[in-house]
């Protein structure tokens, strides 16, 4: 019996060894890629601090190319911030959209998607804005309150004050709504009721700021979610 099973056992052992080596190789590759992305991301941040957007963009592009989903998304968002500062709105929207698609973390993904919406708020048709925001505003989405506030702002911008008021009331009464959004919702209701809601969207956009997404895995743990240029960019770029 032992002689019968010996070749089989040896074969299984060889398969297990190959699998283990393959797994080790994959893990090593992933670690190496993460290290490359981390180094490139750090170079990008240093370049931003040195007021070198071109160098920062190149470094973030490298980080996006070699990083995993979270690192890639964060680097793309940094590139989008640089594009906003350079008044390249459409390029920034594409970068935020790409970041939303590749991010493994839902908060990072939704933050990028909402930032794209804010860049389009002044130019895109209401139907396009609503299409982008509707899935983000679902109760189970991590930034649903921010997306709902954006919905109200878009409605106000297109003269639909009654519909916007309904959303503001929901935000006032809703659970798990950040205090700053609840306060702005209350102000929104008062503005609609008093007839002074014209221009409220621009005021809210100037005040609103998405929470910093959770850190990316491993070496990205300390990486901020938006580039310094994005913070200095027009308010529409900072949902």
PDB file of C-alpha atoms in Angstrom, residues 7 90 92 163:
ATOM      1  CA  UNK A   7       4.355   8.238  -6.143  1.00  0.00           C
ATOM      2  CA  UNK A  90     -12.516  67.653 -18.139  1.00  0.00           C
ATOM      3  CA  UNK A  92      -9.822  66.171 -13.784  1.00  0.00           C
ATOM      4  CA  UNK A 163     -37.576  69.137  -4.488  1.00  0.00           C
TER       5      UNK A 163
END
